[in-house]
Every structure is written in structure tokens, then in C-alpha cells.
Amino acid sequence: MEYIIKNGIVFDPLNRIDGEQMDICIRDGVIVESVSEDAKVIDASGCVVMPGGIDSHTHISGPKVNTGRLMRPEDSYKELYLKRGLKPGTGFSIPTTYKTGYQYCEMGYTLGIEAAMPPLKAKHVHDEFVDTPQIDKGALTLFGNNWVVMTYLKEKDYELCAAYVAWVLKVTRGFAIKIVNPGGTEAWGWGKNVHGLDDPTPYFNITGREIVRGLCKVNEMLGLPHSIHVHPNDLGHPGNWKTTIETMECVKDIEPKPKYGERETVYYNAHVQFHSYGGTSWKDFESKGAEIAKYVNKSDHVVVDVGQITLDETTTMTADGPMEYALHMSTGNKWANCDVEVETGSGVVPFYYSPKGPVYSVQWAIGLEIFLNTDPSKVILSTDHPNAGPFTRFPRIIAWLMSKKYRDYWLNEVVHRWARTRSSVGDSDKEYSMYEIAQITRANQAKVLGLSLERGHLGVGAIADIAIYDIGPEEKDPRVIERAFRYAKYTFKRGEIVVKDGNIVRETFGDTIYVDVKIDETLEKELMKDLNEVFRKNYTVQMENYKVPEYLANNWRVIKIDNSQIS
Amino acid sequence: MEVILKLKEDIVVPVELDALLPEKIEGMDVEEIKDIEIPQGRRTVKVGDIFHVEIEESDIPRMTIKNSSMKLKRVGEGMTTGEIVIEGDVGMHVGAEMRGGRILVHGNVDNWAGRGMKGGELIVKGNGRDYIGSAYRGGYKGMSGGLIVIEGNAGHEIGEHIVGGMIHIKGNVGYFAGIHAKGGIIRIDGDVPGRLGAEMIKGAIVVNGRLSQVLPSFKYEGIVENPVIKIKKKDEGVRIEGTYHMYTGDYVNRKPKGQLYVSVNKNPHLA
């Protein structure tokens, strides 16, 4: 099938195209130079054309999302998705799998990365991916509190650690290394937490610094497309901004060496809004977003995603077990807790970020402050769905960023006065341009994930994932912006029209992306000797049952990396 | 305007009536009301298919349901003004999420009566069942304002997660009345089998009948006479006649402020 998108105003930051009126040709699912006369013409005059959106940090699948769904029938009751010909779905902050896929697609998004997959629960994650339509998926595998990783890193045995990481990524079909509260979740097994980067975890006696640095080295040894994806220590504690900067600083000297993709950074800081708090307690709590932004601007090795608070009632879920317990104790809300043997843990607590709450209002302002002060090529739009807010609020965040008037309306009329007195968000006159919006919602993600060869841009050869929004490039009316980005005029998935005028017109099932690194055979044999022992002693499952089987995806898309020289 | 609905015959499959609020149908004529679509089970039917509809003069928006049955659900859900009179029993979720107005039921009500109510009055002449004035399943914010009066008995977990307002049960209740309460007042004139106010943080429960046992996590504060119940310091307070054992709790929570008043006369076995 051939299409030609005519007269659209194209924003494609990876190819440095800033609002040029041009035609885009599509043949057999990829973007090509030209098409024949028979190509179907899509008139996009007066509309904005961008590559398909990418959410590089979201929680849409797996055991903890499902626990959230199970424990929150009241969330299911809040929103109903019923459209002819589509599977019905429910849920506002933790929608069902089908609703998740449909709604991402309605917004012009075509790829979502599930941000926390415990290796042991990988089958569950992939099984839910099978039922998530419209978008491509990938999952970040949790390594930061893994016993095997901690043992190897303590012994400074980076080769074996790399071999283990490669093996886990292959058998659990993971995409990259995720680190959550390094050392802290393991300490939670002892009913404790770690504070700061140099606080050793019990028994393993390893610090967060050793884990982050070690895994960063391993990541570059393996040449993975994505960098390490880190949720640093002390999430949500007043005064944690120092830990955040220390963690960024500790991997500064490591060179990026991806064997696939065009990544230039070695460190991805997830939901940095939760890590930019000043003060010593909730009473003198204040924003340090500007300081974090300043550090990010002057460093070349860091990319951050924001995790913008949207001031909704939502569900928090993270592998940071002790943090969720603290949240449960402070709110009194229901709480789910899970220990994943040998590997990690997690917790789920419903949470209401009330606009009238002083602390929540400052959190909201911190997110915006980071957006407004950071170089738009180093910051990524996310809500850490559903931790800071559901992904369906992205259009509202875009409206806050593009219109100072709208932002000031919220700052002065809606939220608590602390947002004005304890942050500098009111001082900034910056308004995001359409080009910068394209950067923070697609281009930066594609680049840092290492997928920019074929995704996140509109150059010849790219996969034809395209979003067309019915909005002029200079539009400033927040209502128009919110509406346009919530319901795309067209979404193309792999060269087919899947959304038209905000409605799903065609159901497709995307790919699941994973990484398969080939390592040296003698090294692998050595690893297997250790692993057989670990499985015999510590796991409740056999190694053969641990692997994710072939049938748990609609279509696997494997990134093969040959790295047999590490030994 | 007053709309009088009369069930043509007994129905088996339940009908949801949240589309028929007095304020919504005010000013419509009989034919228009008969044309309103309502869900019955998995199908959609018209009001005229199952009800005789009549209209009479009245100063306020009113709706009367005659020959009512437990199969009519969500009556008065989300209403803000006017009055609904139900002659007979009514099904689940009557007066749920209502913000104002008045519902008068001359029979019994099913579960979830006044669920998540924010204001207005719900008066039931017969018996109630479980979850009166509670939160929706899984929710943590129940009734937050208004008044519910049940003249008969009620079931279990009444006022679950209650945040404000008042529930007055003139008969007996089941287990776990006022569980997870965070405010509001629950008055029970009859007997309570036990587990009263489990995990309550704030709010007050008054028992005039016999309470078999107080949870061990409550603290005895002594005997009070004609107490004035205040939930917040600034409240005017509700004065209650009689002599009561007073307890605070539930101390499974940190710093709880829940109050329990249990009649001294009916409970010689306590304290």
C-alpha cells in the first residue's frame, strides 16, 4: 500500500526539519523517496506532521500494574472506553491493556517502553504485551537489586556480570538495564532502606555507587542500544537533589559505546521531578529543579525524563518497595507489597495529588521548572505513567509548556500558593515551540533508546510511524493544543492508517523489541556453572521454566549484537 | 411538576433508573418521558415499555414511583434537587452520589443506599441492607455530607469510609459499622453485635442499644452525660441526651481521633 501525505508542516528534529511544508511518501510500511501515481493522497494542509510518539518510561504491563488493577476497582469505575468494533476497557490511571493501546494510539504514540520488568515475572509482562494493541512495546529488565549482579560487582568481576546481564536480557526478552533504588529494595528485605549513594545494603555490603557504576560499565561493555535507566536512591525525600546529582556525577567518565543506534549518553535519569527536592522536611520543602536543570545542561552524558505531576488521583507503583511503604504510612491508603525472590521487590499505593495540597503543588511546579530550564534536547516528556499521572494527560502538559498564560492560570488560580513561593516556575517566560515539543515527545526518546535508525524520525528508510495533528504550528490556545494532541487527526502505524480523526479505524498488534547479545562461549560456560548453582539454591523455579517462550509476542523484533570479544 | 411512574407488571431483569432524575425530566411532556432510554440488563428499553407515566402539578421537581420493586436500581443517583418518593421497595444504589434534594422510601432498600452521598436527605421507612453511606467497592471516600435515616434495621459495614454527614439507624445493625471512618456521625438506636468502628481514624459512633463487645484496640475514657459531639474543634456540635461510656480509637492507627459512645443503661457488662 502506498500513501503520500501532502502539504503537512513537518517537524522532524532528528533530521533538523523545523516546520517545513513538505510531502512524505510511504510504501510497504517504510518512508521512501517517492511513490507511484496510484498512491493514496492524505491532505495534511494546515496540520502538523511528526514522527510517531514514543513513551520511554511507562508502566503498562506486568504483575504490579495488574495488582493495581485488582486492588482498585474504584479506578476502573471512573472511566469507561466503549467504541463500536473495539474491545471495551475501563480504568483511568491503570487502564486495561486494550484501552492502554488504543489511547496511546489516539494521541499519536506508537511505542511504549514498560519501565520495570522483574526477570522472574517477564512472562506476565510479555503476556500482557500480547493483548496491548496498536503500539510497539519493549521492557526494561530490573537489575539494580539482583543478588547475582551484586555478588559479581562486589567481586569486581565485570565480564561475568556482563555475561549474566546479556543472558537475562536474552531469556527474559528485555530491552535494557533498569536500576531502581540501587541497594534499597534489597535492604527492604531486611525492613530497611539505604540513604544516599554510599550507604551499603545489608549482607551484600555493596553501595548504590558501586551498583550504578558497575552496571554502567557493563552496559557499555555489551554495547546495548539504550543506556542504563536509573531511578536513583532517596526518591521523594526532601533534600534528595544532592543524591541525584552525585549519582549522575558518578558515571561521568564512562564513554558511550553503543553497538547499535546513535546514543551519545550513558545515563538516563527517570522521573527526575521526584529526585529534585530541596529542604530537610516537608515543612521547608522546596524546588531544586533549576539546579538539576543546570547540571543536566552542562553535562553531556545525561538525559532526564521528567515524570510531571498532573494533579490527578492516580496509582503509584514502583520496584522501590520501602518508598511505597512510606507512602502507605503517610496516607493510610491501601498498600500492596511484593518481594520477588533473588531479584527485586515492589509496592503499589493509590495516591491523590490534590491541587490544594501544598507539597503536591510544589511537586507540580518542580516538573515544569525542569522542563523550562533544561535544554530541550536533553529532557523527555513523561508522567512515569501512572505514578505522577496517567499518560492521557500528556496533551495538558504540552499545553502548560506551550502557553505561559495557561501555566500562569494554573499557578495563580488552581494550585496552592507554595507553588509560587517555593519554585521559580512563575519567573520563566519560556514557551515551547512545536519543534521543541517534537523533541521532548519523540526525537530524544528515539535517540536515547538507541532506536533512532528507524524510529522517531521521518527520513527515508524509517518505519512509517507518523502522527498528524490538526493544529497550526503557531497555535497558542491551550484548549486547541490539548484537544489536538489528545486526538490525532491521523496516526500511521507501519504505513497503515490506524487512527482517523481521533478514532481507531484499524486494530493492529505491534512488535515486542528485545536485545540479544552474543557473548564468548567459554565465558558463557563459566556463567552457566554459577547460574546452575544459583537456580538450585535460591530460585523456586527451574531454569528452563524461567525463560520467556517464543509464543509470548505478536511479533518479536530482535536487536542482535555480536560481542563475542569480551572474555 | 410531578411525574408519577407506575410499574406495569413485576420485572425480573433489573432496570437502571439514573437517567430519570426529577431535575432532568422537569418540563418534559408524557411522551418525551416515555421515550427516555434506560438499560435493562444488557438491553436498552424505553420508560414507556415498563411504566405507566402520568404528570401532575407541583411546585418542586418531584417523581413518585408506585408499585416499586427491588429490581429498580440507581434511583436518584447523582440528584441535586427536588424530591423522589418511592412507594414500595427499591434496589441497589438508591441515592448514590446524591448532592441535594430528598428521597423518601416507604419500603425497604437494597445494598449501597446513599453510597458516596455528598448532600441531601435519604429517608427509609423500612429496613436497609449492607454498605449504607459507604464508598464504592475499593474506594476510600464514602458519604461526605447529608443525612441518611433508616427506620428499620440495617446490615453490615454501614458507613464504611464515611467522611462526613450523618447516618441514623433506628433499628439494629450488623458487623463492622463505621469501619475505616474518617469523619461523620453514625447513630444506632438498636443493638450491635460487635466490631464497631474498626480502623476508624475520626468521626463518632453512638450506640443506644446493646453492644456485645468493644474492640480491644479502643481506649476507655470514662462516663459522659449528654455529650456534645464535635468532629472538628470549630464544629457547632451535636448534642445527644443520655449517659454514655466513651471510648477513643481505633488504636491500630497512629493518632486516631475516633469517638465511640455506648449507652450505660443497656450495657452493664461493659467497663
XYZ file of C-alpha atoms in Angstrom, chain A residues 59 68-69 72-81 89-96 99-100 103 310-315 351-353 383 385-386 388-393 396 486:
44
model
C 4.161 1.178 33.445
C -3.003 -2.106 40.829
C -5.950 -3.051 38.641
C -8.522 -0.600 42.667
C -11.996 -1.434 41.367
C -12.876 2.191 42.105
C -10.410 3.339 39.458
C -11.975 1.001 36.947
C -15.322 2.628 37.701
C -14.059 6.108 36.824
C -13.607 5.788 33.099
C -15.209 3.559 30.523
C -13.961 3.011 26.977
C -11.909 -1.222 28.527
C -12.058 0.521 31.882
C -9.798 2.414 34.232
C -8.470 5.952 34.478
C -4.982 5.645 35.948
C -4.456 1.927 35.323
C -6.460 1.163 32.192
C -6.897 -2.329 30.841
C -7.620 0.672 26.494
C -3.934 1.473 27.048
C -5.479 5.587 23.926
C -0.630 16.098 36.609
C -2.581 16.618 39.853
C -4.960 13.703 39.453
C -5.999 10.783 41.562
C -3.697 8.021 40.433
C -1.952 4.821 41.449
C -2.489 8.362 45.662
C -4.324 11.624 45.171
C -2.191 14.616 44.182
C 4.434 11.213 33.615
C 2.525 6.659 33.985
C 0.721 6.103 36.309
C 2.750 11.025 38.592
C -0.359 10.919 36.430
C -1.892 8.912 33.601
C -0.391 9.195 30.104
C -3.650 10.613 28.787
C -2.589 13.908 30.420
C -2.294 19.006 29.037
C -5.230 14.201 22.647
